[in-house]
């Protein structure tokens, strides 16, 4: 399978495992897991082709580490980014002093007024470094990066989680915990 086809299939898996499992006639359990056999059957019935070897390759090759297999390798799930209500069973962790959020400049006014909200997802996604935030923001237009005062937020009682692929998550970031990065 060529790289372009692999990317399309990976994006389709992301859609299924984060947002629309019903599109291929499967469901996720309460913790976001999908049975691998059911997933492959559903993908194949949708007109796309996948087998266990290809699925394992997609998971291993994904630069962002979007997917994870269960310990028994019978289930798969997206690491974060769900619009569906799933309990990822994240454990709160102590964040670093600063985290970063990249977005497009057209959203700046609203963010500076209202803070960061998860919108269609369960959590606000944050990066450990500025470079990643710039890359995320660039996908949506001219990038703007915000520094999140994560340790200060934690001291005020906000919870932070770190997904299996090292994306930092929190339920909301109020404007007083944001500083626009002018670097």
Short mmCIF file of N, CA and C in Angstrom, two decimals:
data_model
loop_
_atom_site.label_atom_id
_atom_site.label_comp_id
_atom_site.label_asym_id
_atom_site.label_seq_id
_atom_site.Cartn_x
_atom_site.Cartn_y
_atom_site.Cartn_z
N UNK A 1 0.86 -1.18 0.00
CA UNK A 1 0.00 0.00 0.00
C UNK A 1 0.90 1.24 0.00
N UNK A 2 0.58 2.20 -0.87
CA UNK A 2 1.41 3.41 -0.94
C UNK A 2 1.13 4.31 0.26
N UNK A 3 2.02 5.27 0.46
CA UNK A 3 1.95 6.13 1.65
C UNK A 3 0.66 6.96 1.70
N UNK A 4 0.23 7.45 0.55
CA UNK A 4 -0.98 8.25 0.51
C UNK A 4 -2.21 7.43 0.94
N UNK A 5 -2.29 6.20 0.45
CA UNK A 5 -3.39 5.31 0.84
C UNK A 5 -3.32 4.95 2.31
N UNK A 6 -2.10 4.77 2.80
CA UNK A 6 -1.90 4.45 4.22
C UNK A 6 -2.37 5.62 5.09
N UNK A 7 -2.05 6.84 4.68
CA UNK A 7 -2.47 8.02 5.43
C UNK A 7 -4.00 8.13 5.45
N UNK A 8 -4.63 7.90 4.30
CA UNK A 8 -6.10 7.96 4.24
C UNK A 8 -6.72 6.91 5.16
N UNK A 9 -6.17 5.71 5.16
CA UNK A 9 -6.71 4.65 6.02
C UNK A 9 -6.49 4.99 7.49
N UNK A 10 -5.34 5.55 7.83
CA UNK A 10 -5.07 5.95 9.21
C UNK A 10 -6.05 7.03 9.66
N UNK A 11 -6.33 7.99 8.80
CA UNK A 11 -7.29 9.04 9.14
C UNK A 11 -8.70 8.47 9.31
N UNK A 12 -9.02 7.49 8.49
CA UNK A 12 -10.32 6.84 8.62
C UNK A 12 -10.42 6.12 9.97
N UNK A 13 -9.35 5.43 10.35
CA UNK A 13 -9.34 4.76 11.67
C UNK A 13 -9.50 5.78 12.79
N UNK A 14 -8.85 6.92 12.65
CA UNK A 14 -8.98 7.98 13.65
C UNK A 14 -10.42 8.44 13.76
N UNK A 15 -11.08 8.63 12.63
CA UNK A 15 -12.49 9.02 12.62
C UNK A 15 -13.34 7.98 13.35
N UNK A 16 -13.10 6.72 13.05
CA UNK A 16 -13.88 5.63 13.65
C UNK A 16 -13.62 5.52 15.14
N UNK A 17 -12.36 5.55 15.55
CA UNK A 17 -12.00 5.30 16.94
C UNK A 17 -12.17 6.52 17.86
N UNK A 18 -12.34 7.71 17.27
CA UNK A 18 -12.54 8.92 18.08
C UNK A 18 -13.96 9.46 18.02
N UNK A 19 -14.60 9.29 16.85
CA UNK A 19 -15.83 10.04 16.64
C UNK A 19 -17.04 9.22 16.14
N UNK A 20 -16.84 8.32 15.19
CA UNK A 20 -17.99 7.70 14.53
C UNK A 20 -17.83 6.19 14.32
N UNK A 21 -17.77 5.41 15.39
CA UNK A 21 -17.66 3.96 15.20
C UNK A 21 -18.87 3.37 14.48
N UNK A 22 -20.01 4.02 14.64
CA UNK A 22 -21.24 3.51 14.00
C UNK A 22 -21.14 3.55 12.48
N UNK A 23 -20.22 4.36 11.95
CA UNK A 23 -20.08 4.45 10.49
C UNK A 23 -19.70 3.11 9.87
N UNK A 24 -19.06 2.24 10.65
CA UNK A 24 -18.74 0.90 10.14
C UNK A 24 -19.45 -0.19 10.95
N UNK A 25 -20.45 0.22 11.72
CA UNK A 25 -21.27 -0.76 12.43
C UNK A 25 -20.64 -1.36 13.67
N UNK A 26 -19.72 -0.63 14.31
CA UNK A 26 -19.14 -1.13 15.55
C UNK A 26 -19.45 -0.16 16.67
N UNK A 27 -19.12 -0.57 17.88
CA UNK A 27 -19.25 0.34 19.02
C UNK A 27 -17.98 0.24 19.85
N UNK A 28 -17.72 1.29 20.59
CA UNK A 28 -16.59 1.33 21.52
C UNK A 28 -17.13 1.01 22.91
N UNK A 29 -16.30 0.40 23.74
CA UNK A 29 -16.76 0.17 25.11
C UNK A 29 -16.64 1.47 25.91
N UNK A 30 -16.98 1.43 27.17
CA UNK A 30 -17.01 2.63 28.00
C UNK A 30 -15.65 3.32 28.09
N UNK A 31 -14.58 2.59 27.83
CA UNK A 31 -13.23 3.14 27.91
C UNK A 31 -12.62 3.42 26.54
N UNK A 32 -13.43 3.39 25.50
CA UNK A 32 -12.97 3.75 24.17
C UNK A 32 -12.35 2.62 23.36
N UNK A 33 -12.40 1.39 23.87
CA UNK A 33 -11.78 0.26 23.17
C UNK A 33 -12.72 -0.32 22.11
N UNK A 34 -12.13 -0.72 21.00
CA UNK A 34 -12.85 -1.45 19.95
C UNK A 34 -12.23 -2.82 19.80
N UNK A 35 -13.05 -3.82 19.60
CA UNK A 35 -12.57 -5.16 19.31
C UNK A 35 -11.88 -5.12 17.94
N UNK A 36 -10.65 -5.62 17.86
CA UNK A 36 -9.88 -5.54 16.62
C UNK A 36 -10.54 -6.32 15.48
N UNK A 37 -11.05 -7.50 15.76
CA UNK A 37 -11.70 -8.29 14.70
C UNK A 37 -12.92 -7.55 14.16
N UNK A 38 -13.74 -6.98 15.06
CA UNK A 38 -14.92 -6.22 14.63
C UNK A 38 -14.50 -4.99 13.83
N UNK A 39 -13.45 -4.33 14.28
CA UNK A 39 -12.95 -3.15 13.57
C UNK A 39 -12.52 -3.52 12.16
N UNK A 40 -11.72 -4.55 12.02
CA UNK A 40 -11.24 -4.96 10.69
C UNK A 40 -12.40 -5.39 9.80
N UNK A 41 -13.36 -6.14 10.35
CA UNK A 41 -14.53 -6.54 9.57
C UNK A 41 -15.30 -5.32 9.08
N UNK A 42 -15.51 -4.36 9.98
CA UNK A 42 -16.24 -3.15 9.62
C UNK A 42 -15.52 -2.33 8.57
N UNK A 43 -14.20 -2.18 8.72
CA UNK A 43 -13.41 -1.43 7.73
C UNK A 43 -13.50 -2.13 6.38
N UNK A 44 -13.33 -3.45 6.36
CA UNK A 44 -13.40 -4.20 5.10
C UNK A 44 -14.78 -4.11 4.46
N UNK A 45 -15.82 -4.15 5.26
CA UNK A 45 -17.17 -4.04 4.71
C UNK A 45 -17.48 -2.64 4.19
N UNK A 46 -16.68 -1.65 4.62
CA UNK A 46 -16.88 -0.28 4.14
C UNK A 46 -16.24 -0.04 2.77
N UNK A 47 -15.58 -1.09 2.24
CA UNK A 47 -14.94 -0.97 0.93
C UNK A 47 -13.45 -0.71 1.01
N UNK A 48 -12.93 -0.53 2.21
CA UNK A 48 -11.49 -0.37 2.41
C UNK A 48 -10.94 -1.74 2.78
N UNK A 49 -9.66 -1.92 2.61
CA UNK A 49 -9.06 -3.22 2.93
C UNK A 49 -8.04 -3.07 4.06
N UNK A 50 -8.18 -3.94 5.06
CA UNK A 50 -7.24 -3.95 6.17
C UNK A 50 -7.15 -5.37 6.72
N UNK A 51 -5.97 -5.73 7.16
CA UNK A 51 -5.77 -6.99 7.88
C UNK A 51 -4.92 -6.67 9.11
N UNK A 52 -4.65 -7.67 9.91
CA UNK A 52 -3.94 -7.46 11.17
C UNK A 52 -2.55 -6.87 10.92
N UNK A 53 -1.86 -7.37 9.93
CA UNK A 53 -0.51 -6.89 9.62
C UNK A 53 -0.54 -5.39 9.26
N UNK A 54 -1.48 -5.00 8.43
CA UNK A 54 -1.59 -3.60 8.02
C UNK A 54 -1.98 -2.72 9.21
N UNK A 55 -2.91 -3.20 10.03
CA UNK A 55 -3.31 -2.44 11.21
C UNK A 55 -2.12 -2.23 12.14
N UNK A 56 -1.34 -3.28 12.38
CA UNK A 56 -0.16 -3.15 13.24
C UNK A 56 0.85 -2.18 12.64
N UNK A 57 0.99 -2.20 11.31
CA UNK A 57 1.91 -1.27 10.66
C UNK A 57 1.44 0.18 10.84
N UNK A 58 0.15 0.42 10.65
CA UNK A 58 -0.40 1.77 10.81
C UNK A 58 -0.16 2.27 12.23
N UNK A 59 -0.42 1.44 13.22
CA UNK A 59 -0.23 1.83 14.61
C UNK A 59 1.25 2.13 14.89
N UNK A 60 2.14 1.26 14.41
CA UNK A 60 3.57 1.44 14.65
C UNK A 60 4.13 2.65 13.90
N UNK A 61 3.62 2.91 12.71
CA UNK A 61 4.17 3.98 11.87
C UNK A 61 3.59 5.36 12.18
N UNK A 62 2.52 5.41 12.94
CA UNK A 62 1.87 6.69 13.21
C UNK A 62 2.79 7.59 14.04
N UNK A 63 3.25 8.68 13.45
CA UNK A 63 4.20 9.57 14.10
C UNK A 63 3.66 10.19 15.38
N UNK A 64 2.36 10.36 15.45
CA UNK A 64 1.76 10.98 16.63
C UNK A 64 1.34 9.96 17.68
N UNK A 65 1.53 8.68 17.39
CA UNK A 65 1.15 7.66 18.36
C UNK A 65 -0.31 7.72 18.72
N UNK A 66 -1.17 7.88 17.74
CA UNK A 66 -2.60 8.08 17.98
C UNK A 66 -3.32 6.86 18.57
N UNK A 67 -2.78 5.67 18.33
CA UNK A 67 -3.48 4.44 18.70
C UNK A 67 -2.66 3.59 19.65
N UNK A 68 -3.37 2.77 20.40
CA UNK A 68 -2.71 1.84 21.30
C UNK A 68 -3.50 0.53 21.33
N UNK A 69 -2.77 -0.57 21.41
CA UNK A 69 -3.38 -1.88 21.56
C UNK A 69 -3.52 -2.20 23.04
N UNK A 70 -4.52 -2.97 23.39
CA UNK A 70 -4.67 -3.43 24.76
C UNK A 70 -3.55 -4.43 25.08
N UNK A 71 -3.35 -4.69 26.34
CA UNK A 71 -2.29 -5.61 26.76
C UNK A 71 -2.43 -6.99 26.12
N UNK A 72 -3.67 -7.44 25.90
CA UNK A 72 -3.87 -8.76 25.29
C UNK A 72 -3.92 -8.69 23.75
N UNK A 73 -3.74 -7.48 23.21
CA UNK A 73 -3.72 -7.25 21.74
C UNK A 73 -5.02 -7.65 21.03
N UNK A 74 -6.12 -7.65 21.75
CA UNK A 74 -7.41 -7.99 21.14
C UNK A 74 -8.27 -6.74 20.91
N UNK A 75 -7.83 -5.61 21.48
CA UNK A 75 -8.58 -4.37 21.35
C UNK A 75 -7.63 -3.24 20.96
N UNK A 76 -8.22 -2.17 20.45
CA UNK A 76 -7.48 -0.99 20.04
C UNK A 76 -8.30 0.24 20.41
N UNK A 77 -7.62 1.35 20.69
CA UNK A 77 -8.32 2.61 20.90
C UNK A 77 -7.43 3.78 20.51
N UNK A 78 -8.07 4.92 20.30
CA UNK A 78 -7.34 6.17 20.11
C UNK A 78 -6.87 6.64 21.48
N UNK A 79 -5.70 7.24 21.54
CA UNK A 79 -5.14 7.67 22.83
C UNK A 79 -5.84 8.87 23.42
N UNK A 80 -6.39 9.75 22.59
CA UNK A 80 -7.13 10.92 23.04
C UNK A 80 -7.81 11.53 21.83
N UNK A 81 -8.56 12.60 22.06
CA UNK A 81 -9.19 13.32 20.97
C UNK A 81 -10.62 12.91 20.67
N UNK A 82 -11.22 12.15 21.56
CA UNK A 82 -12.59 11.67 21.35
C UNK A 82 -13.62 12.79 21.45
N UNK A 83 -14.59 12.74 20.56
CA UNK A 83 -15.77 13.59 20.72
C UNK A 83 -16.88 12.78 21.41
N UNK A 84 -16.70 11.47 21.45
CA UNK A 84 -17.64 10.58 22.15
C UNK A 84 -17.32 10.59 23.63
N UNK A 85 -18.31 10.36 24.44
CA UNK A 85 -18.09 10.28 25.88
C UNK A 85 -17.50 8.92 26.23
N UNK A 86 -16.19 8.89 26.45
CA UNK A 86 -15.52 7.67 26.88
C UNK A 86 -14.67 8.00 28.10
N UNK A 87 -14.52 7.04 28.97
CA UNK A 87 -13.68 7.20 30.16
C UNK A 87 -12.33 6.56 29.87
N UNK A 88 -11.37 7.40 29.57
CA UNK A 88 -10.04 6.90 29.23
C UNK A 88 -9.26 6.45 30.47
N UNK A 89 -9.84 6.62 31.63
CA UNK A 89 -9.24 6.21 32.89
C UNK A 89 -7.88 6.87 33.11
N UNK A 90 -7.81 8.14 32.73
CA UNK A 90 -6.58 8.89 32.96
C UNK A 90 -6.41 9.13 34.45
N UNK A 91 -5.18 9.11 34.89
CA UNK A 91 -4.84 9.43 36.27
C UNK A 91 -4.27 10.84 36.28
N UNK A 92 -4.76 11.71 37.16
CA UNK A 92 -4.19 13.06 37.21
C UNK A 92 -2.69 13.01 37.50
N UNK A 93 -1.96 13.87 36.81
CA UNK A 93 -0.51 13.96 37.00
C UNK A 93 -0.11 15.41 37.17
N UNK A 94 1.02 15.62 37.80
CA UNK A 94 1.56 16.95 38.02
C UNK A 94 2.13 17.47 36.70
N UNK A 95 1.64 18.59 36.21
CA UNK A 95 2.14 19.11 34.93
C UNK A 95 3.45 19.87 35.13
N UNK A 96 4.16 20.11 34.03
CA UNK A 96 5.32 20.99 34.12
C UNK A 96 4.84 22.43 34.37
N UNK A 97 5.76 23.32 34.59
CA UNK A 97 5.38 24.71 34.86
C UNK A 97 4.57 25.31 33.72
N UNK A 98 5.00 25.03 32.48
CA UNK A 98 4.33 25.57 31.31
C UNK A 98 3.98 24.47 30.32
N UNK A 99 2.83 24.62 29.67
CA UNK A 99 2.46 23.80 28.53
C UNK A 99 2.08 24.78 27.42
N UNK A 100 1.86 24.26 26.22
CA UNK A 100 1.63 25.14 25.08
C UNK A 100 0.41 24.69 24.30
N UNK A 101 -0.25 25.68 23.69
CA UNK A 101 -1.40 25.39 22.85
C UNK A 101 -1.25 26.16 21.55
N UNK A 102 -1.27 25.44 20.44
CA UNK A 102 -1.17 26.07 19.13
C UNK A 102 -2.52 26.12 18.46
N UNK A 103 -2.80 27.25 17.83
CA UNK A 103 -4.07 27.43 17.14
C UNK A 103 -3.86 28.39 15.98
N UNK A 104 -4.90 28.64 15.23
CA UNK A 104 -4.83 29.62 14.15
C UNK A 104 -5.13 31.01 14.70
N UNK A 105 -4.50 32.02 14.10
CA UNK A 105 -4.65 33.40 14.59
C UNK A 105 -6.10 33.87 14.59
N UNK A 106 -6.93 33.33 13.71
CA UNK A 106 -8.32 33.78 13.64
C UNK A 106 -9.12 33.44 14.91
N UNK A 107 -8.59 32.55 15.75
CA UNK A 107 -9.27 32.18 16.99
C UNK A 107 -8.77 32.96 18.20
N UNK A 108 -7.77 33.81 18.02
CA UNK A 108 -7.11 34.50 19.15
C UNK A 108 -8.06 35.34 19.98
N UNK A 109 -8.87 36.14 19.34
CA UNK A 109 -9.75 37.04 20.08
C UNK A 109 -10.67 36.25 21.02
N UNK A 110 -11.27 35.19 20.49
CA UNK A 110 -12.18 34.37 21.30
C UNK A 110 -11.42 33.67 22.44
N UNK A 111 -10.23 33.15 22.16
CA UNK A 111 -9.44 32.47 23.18
C UNK A 111 -9.04 33.44 24.28
N UNK A 112 -8.63 34.63 23.90
CA UNK A 112 -8.20 35.60 24.91
C UNK A 112 -9.36 36.10 25.75
N UNK A 113 -10.56 36.02 25.21
CA UNK A 113 -11.77 36.42 25.95
C UNK A 113 -12.30 35.27 26.81
N UNK A 114 -12.38 34.05 26.23
CA UNK A 114 -13.07 32.93 26.88
C UNK A 114 -12.14 31.83 27.41
N UNK A 115 -10.87 31.87 27.02
CA UNK A 115 -9.96 30.80 27.39
C UNK A 115 -10.06 29.65 26.40
N UNK A 116 -9.45 28.53 26.75
CA UNK A 116 -9.47 27.34 25.90
C UNK A 116 -10.54 26.39 26.38
N UNK A 117 -11.38 25.96 25.46
CA UNK A 117 -12.44 25.00 25.76
C UNK A 117 -12.25 23.80 24.85
N UNK A 118 -12.72 22.65 25.26
CA UNK A 118 -12.52 21.44 24.44
C UNK A 118 -13.35 21.43 23.16
N UNK A 119 -14.31 22.30 23.04
CA UNK A 119 -15.21 22.35 21.89
C UNK A 119 -15.84 20.99 21.65
N UNK A 120 -15.53 20.30 20.56
CA UNK A 120 -16.19 19.01 20.28
C UNK A 120 -15.49 17.83 20.95
N UNK A 121 -14.35 18.06 21.57
CA UNK A 121 -13.61 16.98 22.22
C UNK A 121 -13.88 16.96 23.71
N UNK A 122 -13.36 15.94 24.37
CA UNK A 122 -13.55 15.85 25.81
C UNK A 122 -12.60 16.75 26.59
N UNK A 123 -11.42 17.00 26.04
CA UNK A 123 -10.39 17.77 26.74
C UNK A 123 -9.74 18.78 25.82
N UNK A 124 -9.15 19.80 26.42
CA UNK A 124 -8.26 20.71 25.71
C UNK A 124 -6.93 19.98 25.56
N UNK A 125 -6.36 20.04 24.36
CA UNK A 125 -5.09 19.37 24.07
C UNK A 125 -3.95 20.37 24.18
N UNK A 126 -2.92 19.99 24.92
CA UNK A 126 -1.77 20.86 25.14
C UNK A 126 -0.49 20.11 24.80
N UNK A 127 0.54 20.88 24.44
CA UNK A 127 1.83 20.30 24.05
C UNK A 127 2.88 20.61 25.11
N UNK A 128 3.86 19.76 25.17
CA UNK A 128 4.96 19.94 26.10
C UNK A 128 5.95 20.99 25.59
N UNK A 129 5.97 21.22 24.29
CA UNK A 129 6.95 22.16 23.74
C UNK A 129 6.31 23.10 22.72
N UNK A 130 6.94 24.22 22.53
CA UNK A 130 6.47 25.26 21.62
C UNK A 130 6.43 24.76 20.17
N UNK A 131 7.45 24.03 19.76
CA UNK A 131 7.55 23.56 18.37
C UNK A 131 6.32 22.73 17.97
N UNK A 132 5.90 21.82 18.84
CA UNK A 132 4.72 21.01 18.55
C UNK A 132 3.48 21.90 18.44
N UNK A 133 3.37 22.87 19.34
CA UNK A 133 2.22 23.78 19.31
C UNK A 133 2.20 24.59 18.00
N UNK A 134 3.36 25.02 17.53
CA UNK A 134 3.43 25.74 16.25
C UNK A 134 2.95 24.83 15.12
N UNK A 135 3.39 23.58 15.13
CA UNK A 135 2.96 22.63 14.10
C UNK A 135 1.45 22.41 14.12
N UNK A 136 0.89 22.29 15.30
CA UNK A 136 -0.57 22.11 15.43
C UNK A 136 -1.29 23.34 14.90
N UNK A 137 -0.86 24.51 15.33
CA UNK A 137 -1.49 25.75 14.89
C UNK A 137 -1.39 25.96 13.39
N UNK A 138 -0.29 25.53 12.79
CA UNK A 138 -0.06 25.68 11.35
C UNK A 138 -1.03 24.88 10.51
N UNK A 139 -1.58 23.83 11.08
CA UNK A 139 -2.54 23.01 10.33
C UNK A 139 -3.85 23.75 10.07
N UNK A 140 -4.08 24.81 10.84
CA UNK A 140 -5.37 25.51 10.78
C UNK A 140 -5.27 26.93 10.23
N UNK A 141 -4.08 27.36 9.86
CA UNK A 141 -3.89 28.73 9.36
C UNK A 141 -2.61 29.31 9.92
N UNK A 142 -2.54 30.63 9.99
CA UNK A 142 -1.37 31.29 10.56
C UNK A 142 -1.32 30.95 12.05
N UNK A 143 -0.21 30.33 12.51
CA UNK A 143 -0.19 29.84 13.89
C UNK A 143 0.01 30.92 14.95
N UNK A 144 -0.65 30.71 16.06
CA UNK A 144 -0.46 31.49 17.27
C UNK A 144 -0.26 30.47 18.38
N UNK A 145 0.69 30.76 19.26
CA UNK A 145 0.96 29.84 20.37
C UNK A 145 0.65 30.54 21.69
N UNK A 146 -0.02 29.81 22.56
CA UNK A 146 -0.29 30.30 23.90
C UNK A 146 0.50 29.47 24.90
N UNK A 147 1.08 30.15 25.86
CA UNK A 147 1.74 29.48 26.98
C UNK A 147 0.67 29.31 28.06
N UNK A 148 0.54 28.10 28.54
CA UNK A 148 -0.43 27.78 29.58
C UNK A 148 0.32 27.68 30.90
N UNK A 149 -0.12 28.42 31.89
CA UNK A 149 0.51 28.41 33.21
C UNK A 149 0.01 27.18 33.97
N UNK A 150 0.50 26.04 33.54
CA UNK A 150 -0.04 24.75 34.01
C UNK A 150 0.17 24.53 35.50
N UNK A 151 1.35 24.81 35.99
CA UNK A 151 1.59 24.57 37.43
C UNK A 151 0.71 25.47 38.28
N UNK A 152 0.54 26.71 37.86
CA UNK A 152 -0.33 27.64 38.59
C UNK A 152 -1.77 27.13 38.56
N UNK A 153 -2.20 26.63 37.42
CA UNK A 153 -3.55 26.07 37.31
C UNK A 153 -3.70 24.88 38.26
N UNK A 154 -2.71 24.02 38.28
CA UNK A 154 -2.77 22.83 39.15
C UNK A 154 -2.88 23.24 40.61
N UNK A 155 -2.10 24.25 40.98
CA UNK A 155 -2.16 24.74 42.36
C UNK A 155 -3.53 25.32 42.70
N UNK A 156 -4.25 25.78 41.69
CA UNK A 156 -5.60 26.31 41.88
C UNK A 156 -6.66 25.21 41.83
N UNK A 157 -6.23 23.95 41.65
CA UNK A 157 -7.17 22.83 41.70
C UNK A 157 -7.55 22.20 40.37
N UNK A 158 -7.03 22.70 39.27
CA UNK A 158 -7.31 22.11 37.96
C UNK A 158 -6.52 20.81 37.80
N UNK A 159 -7.12 19.85 37.14
CA UNK A 159 -6.47 18.56 36.92
C UNK A 159 -5.87 18.48 35.53
N UNK A 160 -4.74 17.78 35.44
CA UNK A 160 -4.07 17.54 34.18
C UNK A 160 -3.84 16.05 34.02
N UNK A 161 -3.85 15.63 32.77
CA UNK A 161 -3.61 14.23 32.43
C UNK A 161 -2.62 14.21 31.27
N UNK A 162 -1.92 13.11 31.16
CA UNK A 162 -1.01 12.94 30.03
C UNK A 162 -1.38 11.63 29.35
N UNK A 163 -1.76 11.72 28.08
CA UNK A 163 -2.20 10.54 27.34
C UNK A 163 -1.00 9.64 27.04
N UNK A 164 -1.30 8.45 26.55
CA UNK A 164 -0.26 7.47 26.24
C UNK A 164 0.70 7.94 25.16
N UNK A 165 0.29 8.91 24.37
CA UNK A 165 1.19 9.45 23.34
C UNK A 165 1.67 10.86 23.70
N UNK A 166 1.67 11.14 24.99
CA UNK A 166 2.26 12.38 25.55
C UNK A 166 1.58 13.67 25.15
N UNK A 167 0.28 13.61 24.90
CA UNK A 167 -0.50 14.83 24.74
C UNK A 167 -1.04 15.17 26.12
N UNK A 168 -0.85 16.42 26.54
CA UNK A 168 -1.35 16.86 27.84
C UNK A 168 -2.80 17.30 27.67
N UNK A 169 -3.61 16.98 28.65
CA UNK A 169 -5.05 17.22 28.59
C UNK A 169 -5.54 17.88 29.87
N UNK A 170 -6.50 18.77 29.72
CA UNK A 170 -7.20 19.36 30.85
C UNK A 170 -8.59 19.74 30.36
N UNK A 171 -9.51 19.93 31.29
CA UNK A 171 -10.89 20.18 30.88
C UNK A 171 -11.12 21.58 30.32
N UNK A 172 -10.32 22.55 30.76
CA UNK A 172 -10.51 23.93 30.34
C UNK A 172 -9.31 24.75 30.80
N UNK A 173 -9.02 25.82 30.08
CA UNK A 173 -7.98 26.76 30.51
C UNK A 173 -8.62 28.15 30.51
N UNK A 174 -8.75 28.73 31.69
CA UNK A 174 -9.32 30.06 31.81
C UNK A 174 -8.33 31.10 31.27
N UNK A 175 -8.82 32.25 30.80
CA UNK A 175 -7.95 33.26 30.20
C UNK A 175 -6.81 33.73 31.10
N UNK A 176 -7.04 33.78 32.40
CA UNK A 176 -5.98 34.26 33.30
C UNK A 176 -4.78 33.32 33.39
N UNK A 177 -4.91 32.10 32.85
CA UNK A 177 -3.80 31.15 32.85
C UNK A 177 -3.13 31.05 31.47
N UNK A 178 -3.43 31.99 30.60
CA UNK A 178 -2.88 31.99 29.24
C UNK A 178 -2.03 33.23 29.01
N UNK A 179 -0.93 33.04 28.33
CA UNK A 179 -0.11 34.16 27.86
C UNK A 179 0.21 33.89 26.38
N UNK A 180 -0.02 34.87 25.57
CA UNK A 180 0.30 34.73 24.16
C UNK A 180 1.82 34.73 24.02
N UNK A 181 2.32 33.74 23.29
CA UNK A 181 3.77 33.60 23.10
C UNK A 181 4.17 34.48 21.91
N UNK A 182 5.05 35.41 22.15
CA UNK A 182 5.46 36.35 21.09
C UNK A 182 6.85 36.02 20.58
N UNK A 183 7.28 34.83 20.74
CA UNK A 183 8.63 34.42 20.31
C UNK A 183 8.76 34.40 18.83
#
